[in-house]
PDB file of C-alpha atoms in Angstrom:
ATOM      1  CA  MET I 457       0.025 -20.243 -23.181  1.00 52.00           C
ATOM      2  CA  GLY I 458       2.226 -22.565 -21.162  1.00 54.00           C
ATOM      3  CA  ASN I 459       5.394 -21.047 -22.629  1.00 65.00           C
ATOM      4  CA  TRP I 460       4.215 -17.552 -21.738  1.00 59.00           C
ATOM      5  CA  ARG I 461       3.448 -18.670 -18.171  1.00 66.00           C
ATOM      6  CA  LYS I 462       6.978 -20.032 -17.892  1.00 69.00           C
ATOM      7  CA  ARG I 463       8.386 -16.784 -19.285  1.00 73.00           C
ATOM      8  CA  LYS I 464       6.386 -14.813 -16.717  1.00 71.00           C
ATOM      9  CA  ASN I 465       7.755 -16.981 -13.914  1.00 76.00           C
ATOM     10  CA  TYR I 466      11.307 -16.461 -15.167  1.00 83.00           C
ATOM     11  CA  LEU I 467      10.613 -12.728 -15.406  1.00 81.00           C
ATOM     12  CA  PHE I 468       9.386 -12.536 -11.809  1.00 83.00           C
ATOM     13  CA  VAL I 469      12.357 -14.544 -10.509  1.00 87.00           C
ATOM     14  CA  GLY I 470      14.720 -12.320 -12.498  1.00 90.00           C
ATOM     15  CA  ILE I 471      13.169  -9.150 -11.069  1.00 90.00           C
ATOM     16  CA  PHE I 472      13.351 -10.588  -7.541  1.00 92.00           C
ATOM     17  CA  LEU I 473      17.054 -11.406  -7.917  1.00 92.00           C
ATOM     18  CA  LEU I 474      17.727  -8.013  -9.489  1.00 93.00           C
ATOM     19  CA  PHE I 475      16.226  -6.137  -6.549  1.00 95.00           C
ATOM     20  CA  LEU I 476      17.919  -8.503  -4.105  1.00 94.00           C
ATOM     21  CA  PHE I 477      21.392  -7.594  -5.379  1.00 94.00           C
ATOM     22  CA  VAL I 478      20.781  -3.967  -6.404  1.00 92.00           C
ATOM     23  CA  PRO I 479      22.554  -2.551  -3.303  1.00 90.00           C
ATOM     24  CA  LEU I 480      25.783  -4.121  -4.555  1.00 88.00           C
ATOM     25  CA  PHE I 481      25.746  -1.799  -7.565  1.00 89.00           C
ATOM     26  CA  LEU I 482      23.746   1.296  -6.602  1.00 85.00           C
ATOM     27  CA  ARG I 483      24.206   3.854  -3.871  1.00 84.00           C
ATOM     28  CA  GLY I 484      22.539   6.782  -2.132  1.00 85.00           C
ATOM     29  CA  TYR I 485      19.805   8.354  -4.256  1.00 89.00           C
ATOM     30  CA  TRP I 486      18.818   5.169  -6.120  1.00 92.00           C
ATOM     31  CA  ILE I 487      18.608   3.124  -2.930  1.00 95.00           C
ATOM     32  CA  ARG I 488      16.322   5.706  -1.344  1.00 95.00           C
ATOM     33  CA  LEU I 489      14.184   5.908  -4.500  1.00 94.00           C
ATOM     34  CA  LEU I 490      13.732   2.133  -4.672  1.00 96.00           C
ATOM     35  CA  THR I 491      12.987   1.975  -0.944  1.00 97.00           C
ATOM     36  CA  ASN I 492      10.267   4.581  -1.442  1.00 96.00           C
ATOM     37  CA  MET I 493       8.858   2.547  -4.344  1.00 97.00           C
ATOM     38  CA  PHE I 494       8.768  -0.613  -2.218  1.00 98.00           C
ATOM     39  CA  MET I 495       7.064   1.312   0.580  1.00 98.00           C
ATOM     40  CA  PHE I 496       4.273   2.601  -1.664  1.00 97.00           C
ATOM     41  CA  ALA I 497       3.962  -0.847  -3.233  1.00 98.00           C
ATOM     42  CA  VAL I 498       3.162  -2.290   0.216  1.00 98.00           C
ATOM     43  CA  LEU I 499       0.670   0.517   0.886  1.00 98.00           C
ATOM     44  CA  ALA I 500      -1.028  -0.013  -2.483  1.00 97.00           C
ATOM     45  CA  GLU I 501      -1.184  -3.772  -1.930  1.00 98.00           C
ATOM     46  CA  SER I 502      -2.606  -3.198   1.551  1.00 98.00           C
ATOM     47  CA  VAL I 503      -5.438  -0.989   0.340  1.00 97.00           C
ATOM     48  CA  ASN I 504      -6.009  -3.475  -2.490  1.00 97.00           C
ATOM     49  CA  ILE I 505      -7.066  -6.118   0.053  1.00 97.00           C
ATOM     50  CA  ILE I 506      -9.934  -4.041   1.453  1.00 97.00           C
ATOM     51  CA  ALA I 507     -10.779  -2.007  -1.673  1.00 96.00           C
ATOM     52  CA  GLY I 508      -9.698  -4.118  -4.646  1.00 95.00           C
ATOM     53  CA  TYR I 509     -11.019  -7.426  -3.306  1.00 97.00           C
ATOM     54  CA  CYS I 510     -13.840  -6.370  -0.949  1.00 96.00           C
ATOM     55  CA  GLY I 511     -14.858  -3.165  -2.714  1.00 95.00           C
ATOM     56  CA  TYR I 512     -14.684  -0.979   0.409  1.00 96.00           C
ATOM     57  CA  LEU I 513     -12.942   2.315  -0.367  1.00 92.00           C
ATOM     58  CA  ALA I 514     -10.965   3.026   2.807  1.00 93.00           C
ATOM     59  CA  LEU I 515      -9.668   6.417   1.678  1.00 90.00           C
ATOM     60  CA  GLY I 516      -8.451   7.235   5.183  1.00 90.00           C
ATOM     61  CA  ASN I 517      -6.368   4.065   5.416  1.00 93.00           C
ATOM     62  CA  MET I 518      -3.292   6.189   6.147  1.00 95.00           C
ATOM     63  CA  PHE I 519      -4.405   6.437   9.771  1.00 94.00           C
ATOM     64  CA  PHE I 520      -3.010   2.906  10.184  1.00 98.00           C
ATOM     65  CA  PHE I 521       0.278   4.210   8.765  1.00 98.00           C
ATOM     66  CA  GLY I 522       0.333   6.992  11.352  1.00 97.00           C
ATOM     67  CA  LEU I 523      -0.763   4.620  14.098  1.00 97.00           C
ATOM     68  CA  GLY I 524       2.100   2.259  13.277  1.00 98.00           C
ATOM     69  CA  ALA I 525       4.608   5.106  13.028  1.00 98.00           C
ATOM     70  CA  TYR I 526       3.660   6.611  16.383  1.00 98.00           C
ATOM     71  CA  THR I 527       3.432   3.242  18.141  1.00 98.00           C
ATOM     72  CA  VAL I 528       7.016   2.440  17.145  1.00 98.00           C
ATOM     73  CA  ALA I 529       8.209   5.967  17.944  1.00 98.00           C
ATOM     74  CA  VAL I 530       6.614   6.100  21.406  1.00 98.00           C
ATOM     75  CA  LEU I 531       7.671   2.571  22.399  1.00 98.00           C
ATOM     76  CA  MET I 532      11.280   3.145  21.299  1.00 98.00           C
ATOM     77  CA  THR I 533      11.710   6.622  22.806  1.00 97.00           C
ATOM     78  CA  LYS I 534       9.515   6.566  25.912  1.00 96.00           C
ATOM     79  CA  PHE I 535       9.776   2.919  26.950  1.00 96.00           C
ATOM     80  CA  SER I 536      13.122   1.855  25.360  1.00 95.00           C
ATOM     81  CA  PHE I 537      11.556  -1.025  23.446  1.00 97.00           C
ATOM     82  CA  PRO I 538      13.711  -2.554  20.669  1.00 97.00           C
ATOM     83  CA  PHE I 539      12.657  -1.812  17.095  1.00 98.00           C
ATOM     84  CA  TYR I 540      11.422  -5.297  16.169  1.00 97.00           C
ATOM     85  CA  CYS I 541       9.355  -5.645  19.332  1.00 98.00           C
ATOM     86  CA  SER I 542       7.835  -2.189  18.754  1.00 98.00           C
ATOM     87  CA  LEU I 543       7.111  -3.135  15.163  1.00 98.00           C
ATOM     88  CA  LEU I 544       5.203  -6.293  16.077  1.00 98.00           C
ATOM     89  CA  ILE I 545       3.145  -4.416  18.661  1.00 98.00           C
ATOM     90  CA  ALA I 546       2.384  -1.750  16.041  1.00 98.00           C
ATOM     91  CA  GLY I 547       1.286  -4.300  13.435  1.00 98.00           C
ATOM     92  CA  PHE I 548      -0.908  -6.432  15.668  1.00 98.00           C
ATOM     93  CA  GLY I 549      -2.164  -3.373  17.542  1.00 98.00           C
ATOM     94  CA  ALA I 550      -3.344  -1.804  14.278  1.00 98.00           C
ATOM     95  CA  SER I 551      -5.057  -5.075  13.301  1.00 98.00           C
ATOM     96  CA  PHE I 552      -6.856  -5.171  16.638  1.00 98.00           C
ATOM     97  CA  PHE I 553      -7.858  -1.525  16.240  1.00 97.00           C
ATOM     98  CA  ALA I 554      -9.244  -2.328  12.777  1.00 97.00           C
ATOM     99  CA  MET I 555     -11.312  -5.167  14.247  1.00 96.00           C
ATOM    100  CA  VAL I 556     -12.755  -2.957  16.993  1.00 95.00           C
ATOM    101  CA  VAL I 557     -13.637   0.079  14.870  1.00 95.00           C
ATOM    102  CA  GLY I 558     -14.489  -2.130  11.901  1.00 93.00           C
ATOM    103  CA  LEU I 559     -17.479  -3.725  13.584  1.00 90.00           C
ATOM    104  CA  PRO I 560     -19.546  -0.505  13.473  1.00 92.00           C
ATOM    105  CA  ILE I 561     -17.852   1.290  10.557  1.00 94.00           C
ATOM    106  CA  LEU I 562     -17.925  -1.633   8.119  1.00 94.00           C
ATOM    107  CA  ARG I 563     -21.700  -1.646   8.367  1.00 91.00           C
ATOM    108  CA  LEU I 564     -21.539   1.535   6.294  1.00 93.00           C
ATOM    109  CA  LYS I 565     -21.262   1.285   2.515  1.00 89.00           C
ATOM    110  CA  GLY I 566     -20.013   3.355  -0.395  1.00 88.00           C
ATOM    111  CA  GLN I 567     -19.324   7.033   0.245  1.00 91.00           C
ATOM    112  CA  TYR I 568     -20.444   6.723   3.883  1.00 94.00           C
ATOM    113  CA  PHE I 569     -17.698   4.214   4.669  1.00 95.00           C
ATOM    114  CA  LEU I 570     -15.210   6.349   2.730  1.00 93.00           C
ATOM    115  CA  MET I 571     -16.111   9.462   4.752  1.00 94.00           C
ATOM    116  CA  ALA I 572     -15.947   7.506   8.018  1.00 95.00           C
ATOM    117  CA  THR I 573     -12.348   6.428   7.320  1.00 95.00           C
ATOM    118  CA  VAL I 574     -11.368  10.004   6.446  1.00 94.00           C
ATOM    119  CA  GLY I 575     -12.996  11.094   9.708  1.00 95.00           C
ATOM    120  CA  LEU I 576     -10.898   8.548  11.614  1.00 95.00           C
ATOM    121  CA  LEU I 577      -7.767   9.902   9.943  1.00 95.00           C
ATOM    122  CA  GLU I 578      -8.585  13.452  11.043  1.00 95.00           C
ATOM    123  CA  LEU I 579      -9.558  12.275  14.538  1.00 95.00           C
ATOM    124  CA  LEU I 580      -6.268  10.456  15.115  1.00 95.00           C
ATOM    125  CA  ARG I 581      -4.310  13.433  13.795  1.00 96.00           C
ATOM    126  CA  GLU I 582      -6.053  15.756  16.269  1.00 96.00           C
ATOM    127  CA  ILE I 583      -5.547  13.344  19.171  1.00 96.00           C
ATOM    128  CA  THR I 584      -1.852  12.922  18.333  1.00 96.00           C
ATOM    129  CA  THR I 585      -1.383  16.682  17.948  1.00 96.00           C
ATOM    130  CA  ASN I 586      -2.794  17.341  21.427  1.00 95.00           C
ATOM    131  CA  LEU I 587      -1.203  14.419  23.267  1.00 94.00           C
ATOM    132  CA  SER I 588       1.957  15.075  25.298  1.00 93.00           C
ATOM    133  CA  LEU I 589       3.059  11.424  25.051  1.00 95.00           C
ATOM    134  CA  THR I 590       3.480  11.792  21.272  1.00 95.00           C
ATOM    135  CA  GLY I 591       5.233  15.156  21.433  1.00 94.00           C
ATOM    136  CA  GLY I 592       2.136  17.018  20.300  1.00 94.00           C
ATOM    137  CA  GLY I 593       2.401  19.126  17.175  1.00 92.00           C
ATOM    138  CA  GLN I 594       6.196  19.274  17.486  1.00 94.00           C
ATOM    139  CA  GLY I 595       6.487  15.603  16.658  1.00 96.00           C
ATOM    140  CA  ILE I 596       8.852  13.017  18.062  1.00 97.00           C
ATOM    141  CA  THR I 597      12.499  12.186  17.319  1.00 96.00           C
ATOM    142  CA  LEU I 598      13.543   8.535  17.207  1.00 97.00           C
ATOM    143  CA  PRO I 599      16.976   7.048  17.963  1.00 95.00           C
ATOM    144  CA  ILE I 600      19.477   7.152  15.119  1.00 94.00           C
ATOM    145  CA  PHE I 601      19.974   3.818  13.372  1.00 95.00           C
ATOM    146  CA  PRO I 602      23.250   2.124  14.430  1.00 93.00           C
ATOM    147  CA  GLY I 603      25.922   2.558  11.771  1.00 88.00           C
ATOM    148  CA  GLY I 604      24.727   5.891  10.443  1.00 87.00           C
ATOM    149  CA  ALA I 605      22.684   7.027   7.447  1.00 89.00           C
ATOM    150  CA  SER I 606      24.309   4.691   4.919  1.00 90.00           C
ATOM    151  CA  ALA I 607      23.634   1.578   7.013  1.00 94.00           C
ATOM    152  CA  ALA I 608      20.064   2.773   7.600  1.00 95.00           C
ATOM    153  CA  ASN I 609      19.440   3.179   3.866  1.00 94.00           C
ATOM    154  CA  TYR I 610      20.524  -0.396   3.146  1.00 95.00           C
ATOM    155  CA  PHE I 611      18.642  -1.841   6.109  1.00 97.00           C
ATOM    156  CA  PHE I 612      15.354  -0.170   5.218  1.00 97.00           C
ATOM    157  CA  TYR I 613      15.824  -1.018   1.548  1.00 98.00           C
ATOM    158  CA  TYR I 614      15.688  -4.697   2.452  1.00 98.00           C
ATOM    159  CA  TYR I 615      13.046  -4.123   5.124  1.00 98.00           C
ATOM    160  CA  MET I 616      10.617  -2.530   2.654  1.00 98.00           C
ATOM    161  CA  PHE I 617      11.583  -5.019  -0.073  1.00 98.00           C
ATOM    162  CA  PHE I 618      10.808  -8.121   2.003  1.00 98.00           C
ATOM    163  CA  LEU I 619       7.698  -6.483   3.455  1.00 98.00           C
ATOM    164  CA  MET I 620       6.546  -5.998  -0.142  1.00 98.00           C
ATOM    165  CA  ILE I 621       7.269  -9.673  -0.913  1.00 98.00           C
ATOM    166  CA  LEU I 622       5.345 -10.712   2.204  1.00 98.00           C
ATOM    167  CA  SER I 623       2.346  -8.583   1.185  1.00 98.00           C
ATOM    168  CA  ILE I 624       2.405 -10.128  -2.303  1.00 97.00           C
ATOM    169  CA  LEU I 625       2.486 -13.670  -0.893  1.00 97.00           C
ATOM    170  CA  CYS I 626      -0.345 -12.850   1.501  1.00 98.00           C
ATOM    171  CA  THR I 627      -2.481 -11.402  -1.306  1.00 98.00           C
ATOM    172  CA  PHE I 628      -1.679 -14.389  -3.526  1.00 96.00           C
ATOM    173  CA  TYR I 629      -2.845 -16.769  -0.797  1.00 97.00           C
ATOM    174  CA  ILE I 630      -6.032 -14.745  -0.333  1.00 97.00           C
ATOM    175  CA  SER I 631      -6.746 -14.759  -4.071  1.00 96.00           C
ATOM    176  CA  LYS I 632      -6.497 -18.568  -4.239  1.00 95.00           C
ATOM    177  CA  SER I 633      -8.349 -19.350  -1.006  1.00 96.00           C
ATOM    178  CA  HIS I 634     -11.977 -19.323   0.074  1.00 95.00           C
ATOM    179  CA  PHE I 635     -11.249 -15.933   1.657  1.00 96.00           C
ATOM    180  CA  GLY I 636     -10.657 -14.480  -1.786  1.00 95.00           C
ATOM    181  CA  PHE I 637     -13.884 -16.020  -3.051  1.00 96.00           C
ATOM    182  CA  ALA I 638     -15.798 -14.494  -0.130  1.00 96.00           C
ATOM    183  CA  PHE I 639     -14.128 -11.092  -0.571  1.00 97.00           C
ATOM    184  CA  ARG I 640     -15.008 -10.981  -4.277  1.00 96.00           C
ATOM    185  CA  ALA I 641     -18.574 -12.105  -3.583  1.00 96.00           C
ATOM    186  CA  ILE I 642     -18.967  -9.238  -1.101  1.00 96.00           C
ATOM    187  CA  LYS I 643     -17.517  -6.802  -3.621  1.00 95.00           C
ATOM    188  CA  PHE I 644     -19.871  -7.720  -6.454  1.00 94.00           C
ATOM    189  CA  ASP I 645     -23.078  -8.145  -4.431  1.00 93.00           C
ATOM    190  CA  GLU I 646     -23.043  -8.168  -0.638  1.00 93.00           C
ATOM    191  CA  ASP I 647     -26.720  -9.099  -0.347  1.00 91.00           C
ATOM    192  CA  ALA I 648     -26.313 -12.025  -2.739  1.00 93.00           C
ATOM    193  CA  ALA I 649     -23.239 -13.154  -0.777  1.00 93.00           C
ATOM    194  CA  SER I 650     -25.377 -13.275   2.372  1.00 91.00           C
ATOM    195  CA  VAL I 651     -27.971 -15.385   0.570  1.00 91.00           C
ATOM    196  CA  ILE I 652     -25.414 -18.050  -0.388  1.00 91.00           C
ATOM    197  CA  GLY I 653     -24.189 -18.332   3.215  1.00 91.00           C
ATOM    198  CA  ILE I 654     -21.345 -15.794   3.371  1.00 94.00           C
ATOM    199  CA  ASN I 655     -21.541 -13.587   6.467  1.00 93.00           C
ATOM    200  CA  PRO I 656     -20.018 -10.300   5.204  1.00 94.00           C
ATOM    201  CA  THR I 657     -19.091  -8.764   8.583  1.00 92.00           C
ATOM    202  CA  PRO I 658     -16.280 -11.149   9.700  1.00 94.00           C
ATOM    203  CA  TYR I 659     -14.814 -11.293   6.183  1.00 96.00           C
ATOM    204  CA  LYS I 660     -14.794  -7.501   5.801  1.00 96.00           C
ATOM    205  CA  THR I 661     -13.264  -7.152   9.266  1.00 96.00           C
ATOM    206  CA  LEU I 662     -10.576  -9.708   8.398  1.00 97.00           C
ATOM    207  CA  ALA I 663      -9.727  -7.904   5.147  1.00 98.00           C
ATOM    208  CA  TRP I 664      -9.409  -4.562   6.918  1.00 97.00           C
ATOM    209  CA  SER I 665      -7.316  -6.099   9.712  1.00 98.00           C
ATOM    210  CA  ILE I 666      -4.834  -7.550   7.207  1.00 98.00           C
ATOM    211  CA  SER I 667      -4.714  -4.212   5.396  1.00 98.00           C
ATOM    212  CA  ALA I 668      -4.101  -2.440   8.723  1.00 98.00           C
ATOM    213  CA  PHE I 669      -1.305  -4.868   9.656  1.00 98.00           C
ATOM    214  CA  PHE I 670       0.786  -4.195   6.546  1.00 98.00           C
ATOM    215  CA  THR I 671       0.057  -0.464   6.560  1.00 98.00           C
ATOM    216  CA  ALA I 672       1.159  -0.170  10.204  1.00 98.00           C
ATOM    217  CA  LEU I 673       4.355  -2.158   9.581  1.00 99.00           C
ATOM    218  CA  THR I 674       5.141   0.230   6.744  1.00 98.00           C
ATOM    219  CA  GLY I 675       4.508   3.247   8.966  1.00 98.00           C
ATOM    220  CA  GLY I 676       6.629   1.834  11.775  1.00 98.00           C
ATOM    221  CA  GLY I 677       9.547   1.188   9.444  1.00 98.00           C
ATOM    222  CA  TYR I 678       9.174   4.644   7.907  1.00 98.00           C
ATOM    223  CA  ALA I 679       9.317   6.317  11.336  1.00 98.00           C
ATOM    224  CA  TYR I 680      12.612   4.643  12.275  1.00 98.00           C
ATOM    225  CA  TRP I 681      14.024   5.278   8.793  1.00 97.00           C
ATOM    226  CA  MET I 682      13.258   9.010   8.945  1.00 96.00           C
ATOM    227  CA  THR I 683      14.131   9.267  12.697  1.00 96.00           C
ATOM    228  CA  TYR I 684      11.494  12.021  13.032  1.00 97.00           C
ATOM    229  CA  ILE I 685       7.727  12.154  12.535  1.00 98.00           C
ATOM    230  CA  ASP I 686       4.943  14.636  13.238  1.00 96.00           C
ATOM    231  CA  PRO I 687       1.138  14.395  12.918  1.00 96.00           C
ATOM    232  CA  GLY I 688       0.962  16.492   9.759  1.00 93.00           C
ATOM    233  CA  GLU I 689       3.392  14.139   8.010  1.00 94.00           C
ATOM    234  CA  VAL I 690       2.018  10.696   8.840  1.00 96.00           C
ATOM    235  CA  TYR I 691      -1.700  11.516   8.904  1.00 96.00           C
ATOM    236  CA  GLN I 692      -2.075  12.905   5.387  1.00 92.00           C
ATOM    237  CA  ILE I 693      -4.951  12.239   2.996  1.00 90.00           C
ATOM    238  CA  MET I 694      -2.935  12.641  -0.227  1.00 86.00           C
ATOM    239  CA  PRO I 695      -0.853   9.447   0.194  1.00 89.00           C
ATOM    240  CA  SER I 696      -4.155   7.547   0.478  1.00 89.00           C
ATOM    241  CA  VAL I 697      -5.296   9.047  -2.825  1.00 86.00           C
ATOM    242  CA  LYS I 698      -1.932   8.096  -4.308  1.00 87.00           C
ATOM    243  CA  MET I 699      -2.347   4.515  -3.086  1.00 92.00           C
ATOM    244  CA  TYR I 700      -5.714   4.270  -4.828  1.00 89.00           C
ATOM    245  CA  LEU I 701      -4.270   5.585  -8.083  1.00 88.00           C
ATOM    246  CA  MET I 702      -1.527   2.971  -7.889  1.00 91.00           C
ATOM    247  CA  MET I 703      -4.034   0.202  -7.231  1.00 93.00           C
ATOM    248  CA  VAL I 704      -6.393   1.225 -10.047  1.00 89.00           C
ATOM    249  CA  LEU I 705      -3.656   1.849 -12.628  1.00 89.00           C
ATOM    250  CA  GLY I 706      -1.920  -1.420 -11.843  1.00 91.00           C
ATOM    251  CA  GLY I 707      -5.095  -3.469 -11.609  1.00 91.00           C
ATOM    252  CA  ALA I 708      -7.482  -3.481  -8.650  1.00 92.00           C
ATOM    253  CA  GLY I 709      -8.327  -6.886  -7.235  1.00 93.00           C
ATOM    254  CA  THR I 710      -5.179  -8.514  -8.651  1.00 94.00           C
ATOM    255  CA  VAL I 711      -2.047  -9.725  -6.888  1.00 94.00           C
ATOM    256  CA  LEU I 712       0.657  -7.816  -8.758  1.00 93.00           C
ATOM    257  CA  GLY I 713      -1.371  -4.938 -10.194  1.00 93.00           C
ATOM    258  CA  PRO I 714      -0.885  -2.541  -7.239  1.00 95.00           C
ATOM    259  CA  ILE I 715       2.851  -3.297  -7.228  1.00 95.00           C
ATOM    260  CA  ALA I 716       3.138  -2.393 -10.921  1.00 92.00           C
ATOM    261  CA  GLY I 717       1.040   0.735 -10.366  1.00 92.00           C
ATOM    262  CA  ALA I 718       3.202   1.841  -7.432  1.00 94.00           C
ATOM    263  CA  PHE I 719       6.424   1.413  -9.388  1.00 94.00           C
ATOM    264  CA  PHE I 720       5.014   3.256 -12.394  1.00 88.00           C
ATOM    265  CA  ILE I 721       3.642   6.272 -10.506  1.00 88.00           C
ATOM    266  CA  GLU I 722       6.688   6.651  -8.253  1.00 90.00           C
ATOM    267  CA  LEU I 723       9.091   6.442 -11.192  1.00 88.00           C
ATOM    268  CA  ILE I 724       7.084   8.831 -13.371  1.00 83.00           C
ATOM    269  CA  SER I 725       6.640  11.244 -10.448  1.00 82.00           C
ATOM    270  CA  GLU I 726      10.379  11.271  -9.813  1.00 83.00           C
ATOM    271  CA  LEU I 727      11.269  11.839 -13.473  1.00 79.00           C
ATOM    272  CA  VAL I 728       8.654  14.528 -14.014  1.00 75.00           C
ATOM    273  CA  TRP I 729       9.382  16.289 -10.714  1.00 70.00           C
ATOM    274  CA  GLY I 730      13.095  16.503 -11.491  1.00 64.00           C
ATOM    275  CA  LYS I 731      12.795  17.796 -15.061  1.00 65.00           C
ATOM    276  CA  PHE I 732       9.505  19.724 -15.129  1.00 64.00           C
ATOM    277  CA  LEU I 733       9.042  21.134 -11.641  1.00 62.00           C
ATOM    278  CA  GLU I 734       6.373  23.691 -12.584  1.00 64.00           C
ATOM    279  CA  LEU I 735       4.463  21.372 -14.919  1.00 68.00           C
ATOM    280  CA  HIS I 736       4.895  18.078 -13.097  1.00 66.00           C
ATOM    281  CA  LEU I 737       1.255  17.787 -11.972  1.00 68.00           C
ATOM    282  CA  LEU I 738      -0.042  18.553 -15.469  1.00 75.00           C
ATOM    283  CA  ILE I 739       2.296  16.050 -17.126  1.00 72.00           C
ATOM    284  CA  LEU I 740       1.650  13.385 -14.501  1.00 69.00           C
ATOM    285  CA  GLY I 741      -2.108  13.856 -14.907  1.00 74.00           C
ATOM    286  CA  LEU I 742      -1.826  13.515 -18.694  1.00 79.00           C
ATOM    287  CA  VAL I 743       0.199  10.315 -18.356  1.00 74.00           C
ATOM    288  CA  LEU I 744      -2.371   8.860 -15.970  1.00 75.00           C
ATOM    289  CA  VAL I 745      -5.256   9.680 -18.349  1.00 80.00           C
ATOM    290  CA  LEU I 746      -3.459   7.998 -21.261  1.00 79.00           C
ATOM    291  CA  VAL I 747      -2.729   4.917 -19.174  1.00 75.00           C
ATOM    292  CA  VAL I 748      -6.377   4.597 -18.138  1.00 75.00           C
ATOM    293  CA  ILE I 749      -7.501   4.957 -21.783  1.00 80.00           C
ATOM    294  CA  PHE I 750      -5.122   2.352 -23.184  1.00 78.00           C
ATOM    295  CA  THR I 751      -5.102  -0.071 -20.241  1.00 77.00           C
ATOM    296  CA  PRO I 752      -8.495   0.284 -18.505  1.00 75.00           C
ATOM    297  CA  LYS I 753      -7.959  -2.967 -16.589  1.00 77.00           C
ATOM    298  CA  GLY I 754      -4.529  -1.901 -15.358  1.00 80.00           C
ATOM    299  CA  PHE I 755      -0.930  -2.702 -16.217  1.00 77.00           C
ATOM    300  CA  ILE I 756      -1.271  -6.262 -15.078  1.00 79.00           C
ATOM    301  CA  ASP I 757      -3.674  -6.847 -17.969  1.00 74.00           C
ATOM    302  CA  LEU I 758      -0.770  -6.243 -20.368  1.00 71.00           C
ATOM    303  CA  ILE I 759       1.188  -9.028 -18.706  1.00 66.00           C
ATOM    304  CA  HIS I 760      -1.793 -11.377 -18.906  1.00 65.00           C
ATOM    305  CA  LYS I 761      -2.032 -10.611 -22.620  1.00 64.00           C
ATOM    306  CA  GLY I 762       1.620 -11.392 -23.069  1.00 58.00           C
ATOM    307  CA  LEU I 763       2.560  -7.773 -23.759  1.00 52.00           C
ATOM    308  CA  SER I 764       1.337  -8.356 -27.309  1.00 48.00           C
ATOM    309  CA  PRO I 765       0.710  -5.113 -29.265  1.00 45.00           C
ATOM    310  CA  SER I 766      -1.944  -6.818 -31.408  1.00 47.00           C
ATOM    311  CA  LYS I 767      -3.841  -8.042 -28.356  1.00 50.00           C
ATOM    312  CA  LEU I 768      -3.517  -4.615 -26.780  1.00 45.00           C
ATOM    313  CA  LEU I 769      -5.004  -2.947 -29.868  1.00 47.00           C
ATOM    314  CA  LEU I 770      -7.826  -5.484 -29.923  1.00 48.00           C
ATOM    315  CA  GLY I 771      -8.493  -4.700 -26.278  1.00 48.00           C
ATOM    316  CA  ILE I 772      -8.644  -0.964 -27.012  1.00 44.00           C
ATOM    317  CA  LYS I 773     -11.108  -1.529 -29.881  1.00 47.00           C
ATOM    318  CA  ALA I 774     -13.236  -3.740 -27.658  1.00 45.00           C
ATOM    319  CA  ASN I 775     -13.357  -1.025 -25.008  1.00 46.00           C
ATOM    320  CA  LYS I 776     -14.469   1.522 -27.598  1.00 46.00           C
ATOM    321  CA  VAL I 777     -17.275  -0.749 -28.762  1.00 42.00           C
TER     322      VAL I 777
END
């Protein structure tokens, strides 16, 4: 067991160093693909904090992405704020927004909370579409990154990469702290958590605020990377669904599960889309079904089992029983 733990640590360090120096060897398409994978990894990890740990399915969580994107865009174009300053305002502003709206909305449970978050997503999209400050339905164009497209690709590669690392470290801290204990208690039985002295409301609000912070930072970085955004692009429901698939396939309520799920789905989507354009949804759906059947606890469960085929087969038999 100890040897396998050491091997896992070496594996993680090796992967970190690999991604750190990838731009020295890869260009263009691969840099953009990896940046996109890092971005969805952060989004999946963010939704994991509120859904995987607390059990609250915030399906409309992409409204924090759009909020972060438009905050950065408006501050940079209308008020000439620098990118990093705009980014911090976007992140902390989204967290504050989550605290304010979370107080009433987080009193809802199950499908009611889910529908409320989707309603917020649609509400913000309509407000942004009809607001002159945001450019309305025509969207808003941001300043071009200094140094051109190539410099922008490398900058946002490292931006999304280190944001992913930061989200992992934050989730790891949560999982080992009393916050993680409280989050899991709320997830499994909120009433029982109240009985043992855990007040669910501040913990749920904290979880959603952290989730909002990372989601908004991702949206803000995406806006500057793309140099153009519009309401229909950043306030979509499908990316939220995609984030949930990544979280569940990788392992909900784990530190690295959503990261593994994000990498898997983005890579498979890219391969299938490029080679089987007309059948890509069918093939992707089939792959997802097979993954759920053979790894019901997510990809991270394979790592915990040491990637042992015999243990995997035993796990499959146990699930059948």
